[in-house]
mmCIF file with all atom_site columns, C-alpha atoms in Angstrom:
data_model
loop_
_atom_site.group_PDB
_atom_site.id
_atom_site.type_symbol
_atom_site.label_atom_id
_atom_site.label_alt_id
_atom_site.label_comp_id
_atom_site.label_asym_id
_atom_site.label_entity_id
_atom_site.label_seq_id
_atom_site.pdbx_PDB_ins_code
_atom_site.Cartn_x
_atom_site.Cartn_y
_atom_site.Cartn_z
_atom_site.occupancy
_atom_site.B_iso_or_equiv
_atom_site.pdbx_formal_charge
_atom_site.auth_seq_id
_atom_site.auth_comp_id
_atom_site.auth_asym_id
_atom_site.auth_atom_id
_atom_site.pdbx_PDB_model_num
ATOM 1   C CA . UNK K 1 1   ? -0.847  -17.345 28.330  1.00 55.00 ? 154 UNK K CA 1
ATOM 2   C CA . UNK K 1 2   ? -3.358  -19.397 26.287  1.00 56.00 ? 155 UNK K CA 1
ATOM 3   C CA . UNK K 1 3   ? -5.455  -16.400 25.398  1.00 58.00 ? 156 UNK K CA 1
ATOM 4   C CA . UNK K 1 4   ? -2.670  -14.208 24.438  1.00 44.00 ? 157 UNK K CA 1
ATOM 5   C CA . UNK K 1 5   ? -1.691  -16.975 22.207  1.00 47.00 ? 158 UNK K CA 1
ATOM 6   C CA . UNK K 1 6   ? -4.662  -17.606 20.135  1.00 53.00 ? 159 UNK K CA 1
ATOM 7   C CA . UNK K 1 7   ? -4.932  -13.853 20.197  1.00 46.00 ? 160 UNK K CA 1
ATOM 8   C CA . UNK K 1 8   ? -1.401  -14.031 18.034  1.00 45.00 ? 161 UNK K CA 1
ATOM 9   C CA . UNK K 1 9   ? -2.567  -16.509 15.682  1.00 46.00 ? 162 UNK K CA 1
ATOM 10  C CA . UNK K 1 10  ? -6.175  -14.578 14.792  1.00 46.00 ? 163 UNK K CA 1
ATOM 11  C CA . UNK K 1 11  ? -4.054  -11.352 14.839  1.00 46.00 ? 164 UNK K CA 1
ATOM 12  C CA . UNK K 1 12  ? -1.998  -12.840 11.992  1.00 45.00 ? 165 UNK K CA 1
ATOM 13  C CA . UNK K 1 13  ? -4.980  -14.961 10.031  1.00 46.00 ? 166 UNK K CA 1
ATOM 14  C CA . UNK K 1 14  ? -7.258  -11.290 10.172  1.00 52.00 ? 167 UNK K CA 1
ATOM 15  C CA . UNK K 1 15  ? -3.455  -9.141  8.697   1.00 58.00 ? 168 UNK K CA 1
ATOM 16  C CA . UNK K 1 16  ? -2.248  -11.899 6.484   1.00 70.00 ? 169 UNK K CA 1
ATOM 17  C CA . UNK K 1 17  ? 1.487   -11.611 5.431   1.00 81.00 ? 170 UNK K CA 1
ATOM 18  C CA . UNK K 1 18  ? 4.196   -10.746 7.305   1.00 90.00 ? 171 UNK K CA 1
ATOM 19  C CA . UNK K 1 19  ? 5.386   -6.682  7.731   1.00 94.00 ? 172 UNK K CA 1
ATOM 20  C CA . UNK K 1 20  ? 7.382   -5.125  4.744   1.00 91.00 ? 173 UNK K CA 1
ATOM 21  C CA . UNK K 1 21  ? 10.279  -3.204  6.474   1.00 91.00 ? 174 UNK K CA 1
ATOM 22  C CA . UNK K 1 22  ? 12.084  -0.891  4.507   1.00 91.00 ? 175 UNK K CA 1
ATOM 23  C CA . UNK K 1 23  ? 9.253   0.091   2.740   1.00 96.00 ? 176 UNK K CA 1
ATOM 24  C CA . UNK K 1 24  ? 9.768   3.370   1.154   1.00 96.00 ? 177 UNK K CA 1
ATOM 25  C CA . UNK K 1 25  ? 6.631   5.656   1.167   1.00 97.00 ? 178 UNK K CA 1
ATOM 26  C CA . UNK K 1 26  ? 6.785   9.147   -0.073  1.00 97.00 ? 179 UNK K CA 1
ATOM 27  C CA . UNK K 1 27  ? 4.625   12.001  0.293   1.00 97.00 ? 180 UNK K CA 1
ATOM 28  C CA . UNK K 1 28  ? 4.220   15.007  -2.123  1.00 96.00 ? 181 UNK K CA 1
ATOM 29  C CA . UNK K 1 29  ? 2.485   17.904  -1.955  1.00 94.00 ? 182 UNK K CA 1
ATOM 30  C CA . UNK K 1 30  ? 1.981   19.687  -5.563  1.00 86.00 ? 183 UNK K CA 1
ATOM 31  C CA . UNK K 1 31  ? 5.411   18.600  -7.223  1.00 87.00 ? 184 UNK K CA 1
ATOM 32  C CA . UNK K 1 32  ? 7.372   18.728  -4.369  1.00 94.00 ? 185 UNK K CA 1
ATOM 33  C CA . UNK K 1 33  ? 8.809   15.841  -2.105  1.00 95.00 ? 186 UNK K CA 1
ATOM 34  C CA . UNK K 1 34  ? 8.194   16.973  1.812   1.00 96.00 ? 187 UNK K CA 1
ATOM 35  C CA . UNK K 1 35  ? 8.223   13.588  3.491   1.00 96.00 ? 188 UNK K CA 1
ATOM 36  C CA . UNK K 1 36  ? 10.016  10.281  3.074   1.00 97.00 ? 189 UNK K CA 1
ATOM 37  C CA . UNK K 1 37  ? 9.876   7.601   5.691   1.00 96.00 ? 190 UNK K CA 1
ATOM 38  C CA . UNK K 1 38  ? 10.970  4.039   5.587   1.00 96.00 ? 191 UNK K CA 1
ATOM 39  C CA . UNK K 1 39  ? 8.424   1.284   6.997   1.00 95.00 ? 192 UNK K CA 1
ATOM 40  C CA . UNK K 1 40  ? 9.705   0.224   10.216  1.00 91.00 ? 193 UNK K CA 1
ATOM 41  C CA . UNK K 1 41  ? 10.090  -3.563  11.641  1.00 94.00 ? 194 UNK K CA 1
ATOM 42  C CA . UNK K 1 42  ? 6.042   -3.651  11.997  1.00 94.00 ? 195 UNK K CA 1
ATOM 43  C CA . UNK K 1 43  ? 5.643   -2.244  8.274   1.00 95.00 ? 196 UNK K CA 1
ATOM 44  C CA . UNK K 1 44  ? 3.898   1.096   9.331   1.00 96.00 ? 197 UNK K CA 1
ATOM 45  C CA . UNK K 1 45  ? 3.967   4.582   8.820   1.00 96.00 ? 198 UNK K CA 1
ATOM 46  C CA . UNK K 1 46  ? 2.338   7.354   9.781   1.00 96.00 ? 199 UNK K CA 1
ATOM 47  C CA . UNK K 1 47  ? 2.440   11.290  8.631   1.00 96.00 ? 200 UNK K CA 1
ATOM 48  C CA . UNK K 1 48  ? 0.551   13.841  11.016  1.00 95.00 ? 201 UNK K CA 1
ATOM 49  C CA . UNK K 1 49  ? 0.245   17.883  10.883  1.00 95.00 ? 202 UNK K CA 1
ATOM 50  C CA . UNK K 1 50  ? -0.237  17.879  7.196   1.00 94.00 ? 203 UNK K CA 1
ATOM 51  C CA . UNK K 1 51  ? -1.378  21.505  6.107   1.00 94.00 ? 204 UNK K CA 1
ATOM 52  C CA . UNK K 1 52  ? -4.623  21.734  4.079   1.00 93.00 ? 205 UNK K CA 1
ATOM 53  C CA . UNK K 1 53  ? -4.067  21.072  0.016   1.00 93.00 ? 206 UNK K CA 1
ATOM 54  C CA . UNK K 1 54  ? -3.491  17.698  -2.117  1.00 95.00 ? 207 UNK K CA 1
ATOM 55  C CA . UNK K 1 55  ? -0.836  15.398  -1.669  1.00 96.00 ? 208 UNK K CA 1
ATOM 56  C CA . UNK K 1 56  ? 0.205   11.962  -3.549  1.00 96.00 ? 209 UNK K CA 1
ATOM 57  C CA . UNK K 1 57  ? 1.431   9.330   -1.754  1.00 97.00 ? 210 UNK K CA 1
ATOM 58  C CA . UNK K 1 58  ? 4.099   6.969   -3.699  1.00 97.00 ? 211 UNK K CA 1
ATOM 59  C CA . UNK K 1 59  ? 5.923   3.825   -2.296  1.00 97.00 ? 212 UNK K CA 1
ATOM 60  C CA . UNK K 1 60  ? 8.897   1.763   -2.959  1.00 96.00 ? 213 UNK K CA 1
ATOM 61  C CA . UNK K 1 61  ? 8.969   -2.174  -2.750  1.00 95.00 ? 214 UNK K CA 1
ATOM 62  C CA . UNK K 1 62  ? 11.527  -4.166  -1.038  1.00 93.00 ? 215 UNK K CA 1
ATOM 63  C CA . UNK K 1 63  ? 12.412  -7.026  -3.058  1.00 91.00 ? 216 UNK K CA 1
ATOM 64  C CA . UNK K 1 64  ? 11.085  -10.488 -1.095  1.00 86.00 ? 217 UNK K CA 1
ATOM 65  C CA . UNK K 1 65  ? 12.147  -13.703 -1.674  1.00 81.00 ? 218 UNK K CA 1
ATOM 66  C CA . UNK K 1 66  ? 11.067  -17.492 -0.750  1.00 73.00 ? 219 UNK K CA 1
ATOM 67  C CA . UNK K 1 67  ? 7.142   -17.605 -0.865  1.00 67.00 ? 220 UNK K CA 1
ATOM 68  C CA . UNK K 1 68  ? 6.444   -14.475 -1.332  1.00 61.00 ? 221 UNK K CA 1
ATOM 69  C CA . UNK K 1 69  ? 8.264   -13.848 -4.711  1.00 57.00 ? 222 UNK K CA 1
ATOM 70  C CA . UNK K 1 70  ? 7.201   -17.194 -5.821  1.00 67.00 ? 223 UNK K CA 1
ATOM 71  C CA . UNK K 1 71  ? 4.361   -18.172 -7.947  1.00 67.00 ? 224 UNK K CA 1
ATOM 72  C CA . UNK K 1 72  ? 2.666   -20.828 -10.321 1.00 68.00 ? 225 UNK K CA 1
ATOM 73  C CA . UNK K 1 73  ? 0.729   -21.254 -12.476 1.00 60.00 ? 226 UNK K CA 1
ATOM 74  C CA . UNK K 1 74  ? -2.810  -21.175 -11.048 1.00 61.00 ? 227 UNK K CA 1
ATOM 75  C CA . UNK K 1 75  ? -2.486  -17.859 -8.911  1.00 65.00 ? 228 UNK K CA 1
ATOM 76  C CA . UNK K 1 76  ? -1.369  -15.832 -12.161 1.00 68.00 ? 229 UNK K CA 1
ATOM 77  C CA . UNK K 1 77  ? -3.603  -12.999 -12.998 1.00 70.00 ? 230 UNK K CA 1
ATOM 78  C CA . UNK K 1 78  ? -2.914  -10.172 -15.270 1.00 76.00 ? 231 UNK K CA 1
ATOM 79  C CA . UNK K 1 79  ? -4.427  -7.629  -12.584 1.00 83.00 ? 232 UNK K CA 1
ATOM 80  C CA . UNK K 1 80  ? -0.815  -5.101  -11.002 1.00 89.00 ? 233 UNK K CA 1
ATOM 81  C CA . UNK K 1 81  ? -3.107  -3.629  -8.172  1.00 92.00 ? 234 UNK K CA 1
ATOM 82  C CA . UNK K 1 82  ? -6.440  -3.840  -6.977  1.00 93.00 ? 235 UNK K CA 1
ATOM 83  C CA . UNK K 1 83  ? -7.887  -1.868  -3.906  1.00 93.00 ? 236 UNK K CA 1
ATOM 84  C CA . UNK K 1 84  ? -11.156 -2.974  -1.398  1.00 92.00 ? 237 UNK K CA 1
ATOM 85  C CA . UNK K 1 85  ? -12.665 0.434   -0.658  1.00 91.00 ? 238 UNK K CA 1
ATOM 86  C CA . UNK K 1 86  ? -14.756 -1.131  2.365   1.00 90.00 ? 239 UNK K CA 1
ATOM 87  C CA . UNK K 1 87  ? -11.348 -1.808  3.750   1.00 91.00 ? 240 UNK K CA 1
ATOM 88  C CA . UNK K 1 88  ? -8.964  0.478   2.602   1.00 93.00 ? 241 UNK K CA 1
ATOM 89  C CA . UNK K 1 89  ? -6.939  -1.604  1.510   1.00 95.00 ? 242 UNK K CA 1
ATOM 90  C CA . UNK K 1 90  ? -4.629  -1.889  -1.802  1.00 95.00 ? 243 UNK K CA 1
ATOM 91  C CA . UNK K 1 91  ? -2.720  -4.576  -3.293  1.00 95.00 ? 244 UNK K CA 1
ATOM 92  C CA . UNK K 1 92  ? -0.101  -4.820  -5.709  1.00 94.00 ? 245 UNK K CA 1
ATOM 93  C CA . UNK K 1 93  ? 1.907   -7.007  -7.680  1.00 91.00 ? 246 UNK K CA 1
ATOM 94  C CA . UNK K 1 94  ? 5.698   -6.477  -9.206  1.00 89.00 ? 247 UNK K CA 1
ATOM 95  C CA . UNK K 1 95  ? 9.035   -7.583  -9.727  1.00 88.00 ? 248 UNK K CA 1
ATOM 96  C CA . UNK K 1 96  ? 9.602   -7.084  -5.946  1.00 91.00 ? 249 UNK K CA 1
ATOM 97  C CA . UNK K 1 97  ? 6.911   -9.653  -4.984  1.00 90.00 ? 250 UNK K CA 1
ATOM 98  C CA . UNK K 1 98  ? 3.308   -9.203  -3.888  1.00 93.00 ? 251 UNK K CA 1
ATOM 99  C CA . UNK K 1 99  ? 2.103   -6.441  -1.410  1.00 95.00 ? 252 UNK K CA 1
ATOM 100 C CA . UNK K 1 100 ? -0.550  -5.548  0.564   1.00 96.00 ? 253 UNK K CA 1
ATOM 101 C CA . UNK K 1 101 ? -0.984  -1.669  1.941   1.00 96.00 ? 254 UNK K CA 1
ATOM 102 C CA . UNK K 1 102 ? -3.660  -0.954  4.345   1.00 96.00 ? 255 UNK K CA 1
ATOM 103 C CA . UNK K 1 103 ? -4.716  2.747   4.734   1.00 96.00 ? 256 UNK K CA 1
ATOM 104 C CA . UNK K 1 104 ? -5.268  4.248   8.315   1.00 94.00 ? 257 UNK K CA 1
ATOM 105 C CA . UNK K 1 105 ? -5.672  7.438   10.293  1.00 91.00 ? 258 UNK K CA 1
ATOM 106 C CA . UNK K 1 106 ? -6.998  9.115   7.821   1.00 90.00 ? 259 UNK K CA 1
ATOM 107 C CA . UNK K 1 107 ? -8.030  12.648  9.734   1.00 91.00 ? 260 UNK K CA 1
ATOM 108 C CA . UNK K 1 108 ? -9.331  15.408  8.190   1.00 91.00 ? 261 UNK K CA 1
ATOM 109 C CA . UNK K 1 109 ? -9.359  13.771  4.851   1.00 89.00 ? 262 UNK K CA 1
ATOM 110 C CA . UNK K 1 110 ? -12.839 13.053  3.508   1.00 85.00 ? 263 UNK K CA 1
ATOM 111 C CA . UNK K 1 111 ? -13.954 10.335  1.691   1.00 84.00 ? 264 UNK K CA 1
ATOM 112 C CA . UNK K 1 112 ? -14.509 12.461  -1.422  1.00 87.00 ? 265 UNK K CA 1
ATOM 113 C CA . UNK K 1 113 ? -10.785 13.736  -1.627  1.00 89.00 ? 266 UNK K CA 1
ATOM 114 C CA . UNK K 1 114 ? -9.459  10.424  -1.282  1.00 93.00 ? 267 UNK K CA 1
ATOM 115 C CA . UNK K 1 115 ? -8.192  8.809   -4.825  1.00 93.00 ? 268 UNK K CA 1
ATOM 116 C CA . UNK K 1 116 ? -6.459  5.589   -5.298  1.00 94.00 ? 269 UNK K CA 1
ATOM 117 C CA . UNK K 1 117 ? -4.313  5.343   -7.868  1.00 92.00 ? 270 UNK K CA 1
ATOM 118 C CA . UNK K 1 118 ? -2.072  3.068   -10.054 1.00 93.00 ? 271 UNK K CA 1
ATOM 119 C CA . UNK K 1 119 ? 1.508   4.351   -11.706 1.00 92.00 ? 272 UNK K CA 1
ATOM 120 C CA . UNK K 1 120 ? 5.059   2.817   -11.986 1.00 91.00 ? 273 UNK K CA 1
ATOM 121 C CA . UNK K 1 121 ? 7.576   5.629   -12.442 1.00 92.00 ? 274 UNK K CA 1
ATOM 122 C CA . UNK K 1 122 ? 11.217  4.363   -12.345 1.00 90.00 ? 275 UNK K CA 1
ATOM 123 C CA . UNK K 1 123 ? 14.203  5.922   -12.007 1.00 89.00 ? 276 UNK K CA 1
ATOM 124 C CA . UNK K 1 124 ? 18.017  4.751   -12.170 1.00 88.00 ? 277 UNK K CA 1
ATOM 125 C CA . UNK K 1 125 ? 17.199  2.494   -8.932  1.00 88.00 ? 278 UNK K CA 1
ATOM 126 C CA . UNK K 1 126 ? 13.743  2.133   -8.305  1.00 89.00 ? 279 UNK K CA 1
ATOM 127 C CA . UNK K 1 127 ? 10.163  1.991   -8.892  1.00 90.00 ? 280 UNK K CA 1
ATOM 128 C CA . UNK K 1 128 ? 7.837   4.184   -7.204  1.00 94.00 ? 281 UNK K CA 1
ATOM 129 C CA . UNK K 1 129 ? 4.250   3.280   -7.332  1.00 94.00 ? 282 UNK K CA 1
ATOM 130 C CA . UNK K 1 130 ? 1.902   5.767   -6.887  1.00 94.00 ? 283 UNK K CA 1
ATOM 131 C CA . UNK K 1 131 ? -0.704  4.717   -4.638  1.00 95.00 ? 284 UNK K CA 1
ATOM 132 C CA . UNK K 1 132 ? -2.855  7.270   -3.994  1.00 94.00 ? 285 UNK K CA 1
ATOM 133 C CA . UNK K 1 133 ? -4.093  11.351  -4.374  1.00 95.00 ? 286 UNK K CA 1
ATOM 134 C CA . UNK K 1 134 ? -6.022  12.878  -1.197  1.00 95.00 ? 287 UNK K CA 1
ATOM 135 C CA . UNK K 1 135 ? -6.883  16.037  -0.201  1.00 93.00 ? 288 UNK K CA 1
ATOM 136 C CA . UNK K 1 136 ? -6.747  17.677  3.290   1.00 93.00 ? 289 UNK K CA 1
ATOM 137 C CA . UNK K 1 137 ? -9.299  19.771  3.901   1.00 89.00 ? 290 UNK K CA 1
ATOM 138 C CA . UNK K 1 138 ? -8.202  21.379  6.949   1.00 90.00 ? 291 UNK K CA 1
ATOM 139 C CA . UNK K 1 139 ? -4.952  21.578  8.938   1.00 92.00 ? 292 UNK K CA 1
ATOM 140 C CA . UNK K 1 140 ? -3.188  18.780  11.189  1.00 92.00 ? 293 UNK K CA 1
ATOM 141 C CA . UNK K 1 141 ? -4.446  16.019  8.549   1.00 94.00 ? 294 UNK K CA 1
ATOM 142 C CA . UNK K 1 142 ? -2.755  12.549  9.111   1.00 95.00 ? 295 UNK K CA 1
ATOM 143 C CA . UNK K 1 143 ? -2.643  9.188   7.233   1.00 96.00 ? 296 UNK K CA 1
ATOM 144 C CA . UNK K 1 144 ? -1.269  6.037   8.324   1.00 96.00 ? 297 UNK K CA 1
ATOM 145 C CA . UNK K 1 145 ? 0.019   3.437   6.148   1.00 96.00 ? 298 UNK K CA 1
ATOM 146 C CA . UNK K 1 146 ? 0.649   -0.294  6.535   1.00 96.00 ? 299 UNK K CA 1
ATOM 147 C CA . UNK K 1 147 ? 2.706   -2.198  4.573   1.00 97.00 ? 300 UNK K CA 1
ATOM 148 C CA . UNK K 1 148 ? 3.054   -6.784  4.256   1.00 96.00 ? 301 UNK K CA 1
ATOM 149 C CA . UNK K 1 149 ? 4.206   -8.877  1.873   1.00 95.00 ? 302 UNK K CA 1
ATOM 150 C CA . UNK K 1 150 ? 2.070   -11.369 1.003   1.00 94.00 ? 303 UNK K CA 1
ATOM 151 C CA . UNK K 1 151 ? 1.598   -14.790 -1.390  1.00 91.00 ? 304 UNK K CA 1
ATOM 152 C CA . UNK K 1 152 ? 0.567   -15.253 -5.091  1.00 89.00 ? 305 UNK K CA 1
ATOM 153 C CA . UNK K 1 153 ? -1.962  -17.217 -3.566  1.00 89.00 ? 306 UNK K CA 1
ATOM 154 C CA . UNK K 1 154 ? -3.268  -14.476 -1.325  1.00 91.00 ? 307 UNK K CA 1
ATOM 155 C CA . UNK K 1 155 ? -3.107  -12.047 -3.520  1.00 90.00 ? 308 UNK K CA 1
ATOM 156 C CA . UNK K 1 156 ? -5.017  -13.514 -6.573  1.00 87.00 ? 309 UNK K CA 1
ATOM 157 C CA . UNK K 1 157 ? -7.662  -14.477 -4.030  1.00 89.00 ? 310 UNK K CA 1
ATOM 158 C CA . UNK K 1 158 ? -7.563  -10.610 -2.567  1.00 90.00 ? 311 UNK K CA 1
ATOM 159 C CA . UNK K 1 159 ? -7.391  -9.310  -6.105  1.00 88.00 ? 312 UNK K CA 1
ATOM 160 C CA . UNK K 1 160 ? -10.680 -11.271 -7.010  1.00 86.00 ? 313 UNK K CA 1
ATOM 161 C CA . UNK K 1 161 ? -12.721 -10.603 -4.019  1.00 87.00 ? 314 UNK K CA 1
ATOM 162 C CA . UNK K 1 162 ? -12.117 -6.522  -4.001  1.00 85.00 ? 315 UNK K CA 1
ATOM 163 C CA . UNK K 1 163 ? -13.312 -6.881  -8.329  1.00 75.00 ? 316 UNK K CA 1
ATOM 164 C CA . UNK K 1 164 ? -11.504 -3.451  -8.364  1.00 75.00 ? 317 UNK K CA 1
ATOM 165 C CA . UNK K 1 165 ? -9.052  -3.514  -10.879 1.00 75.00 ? 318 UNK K CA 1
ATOM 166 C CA . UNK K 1 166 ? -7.584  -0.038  -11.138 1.00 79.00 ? 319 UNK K CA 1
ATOM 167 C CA . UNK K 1 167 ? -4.349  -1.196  -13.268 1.00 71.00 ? 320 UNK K CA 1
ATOM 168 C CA . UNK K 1 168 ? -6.331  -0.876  -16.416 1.00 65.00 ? 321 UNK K CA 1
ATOM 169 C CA . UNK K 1 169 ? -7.027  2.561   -15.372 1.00 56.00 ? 322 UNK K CA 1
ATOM 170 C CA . UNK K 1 170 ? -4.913  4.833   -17.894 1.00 43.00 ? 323 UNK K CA 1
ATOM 171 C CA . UNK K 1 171 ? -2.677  7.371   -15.048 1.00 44.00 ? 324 UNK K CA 1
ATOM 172 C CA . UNK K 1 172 ? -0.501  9.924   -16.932 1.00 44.00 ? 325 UNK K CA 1
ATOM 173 C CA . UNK K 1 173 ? 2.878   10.284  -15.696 1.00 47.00 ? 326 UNK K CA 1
ATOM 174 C CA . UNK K 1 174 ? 3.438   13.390  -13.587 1.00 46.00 ? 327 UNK K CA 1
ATOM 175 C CA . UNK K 1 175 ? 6.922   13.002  -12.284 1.00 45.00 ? 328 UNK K CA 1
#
């Protein structure tokens, strides 16, 4: 019982934040929407047997409250999203609170054809960021996507350490 507790607690200090449920995450091939899925209770989603071609992945934000809307003064930073490429992981900041999206199962998709990205398109209700362009190269591609809310705090100090600031990169608007 011991070990499965401290196996909890370095679980949660290696993944910090807690899951995002009702996440939206939306995948388009060319201009057309062909999957939507909401983030579960564990924040997660996952979209096999993708056909070969390029695809854009865009999410919606639930709005958080308590902690992890709140911030002060020293965790401010002018960066929206960052991304770690060692770790696949991307992090953004909005009106909904501060987020942290881990990319996973990515089969068939190489390295090359994989393109983060950083775009607010809004609509009557939401915002959809768009997170990333891939390609699949060949048939039954998958990718897997987790989704936590996290702190100010942690996500200043993530935003630092990845020193990838792809906000300032200038994404025209293709919806």
């Amino acid at each position: 019982m011991k070990i499965l507790a401290i196996l909890l607690v370095l679980f949660n200090f290696l993944i910090p934040g807690k899951p995002a449920p009702k996440a939206g995450v939306y995948l388009e091939k060319g201009s057309e929407l062909i999957a939507y899925q909401s983030a579960g209770e564990n924040g997660k989603v996952i979209f096999h047997h993708l056909d070969a071609g390029s695809y854009r992945l865009s999410l919606t934000f639930p709005k958080q409250d308590g902690k992890f809307l709140k911030d002060n003064p020293r965790n401010r930073t002018q960066t929206k999203a960052a991304y770690n490429p060692r770790k696949k992981t991307y992090y953004y900041q909005g009106e909904e609170g501060y987020f942290v999206v881990r990319f996973s199962d990515l089969a068939k998709v190489k390295s090359e054809n994989f393109h983060v990205s950083f775009s607010e398109e809004k609509d009557e209700k939401n915002t959809f960021v768009v997170v990333t362009k891939f390609g699949a190269h060949r048939k039954n591609a998958s990718i897997g996507v987790s989704v936590r809310a996290i702190t100010a705090a942690q996500f200043k100090k993530a935003a630092d350490k990845a020193g990838n600031d792809i906000s300032t990169l200038s994404i025209p608007n293709n919806r």
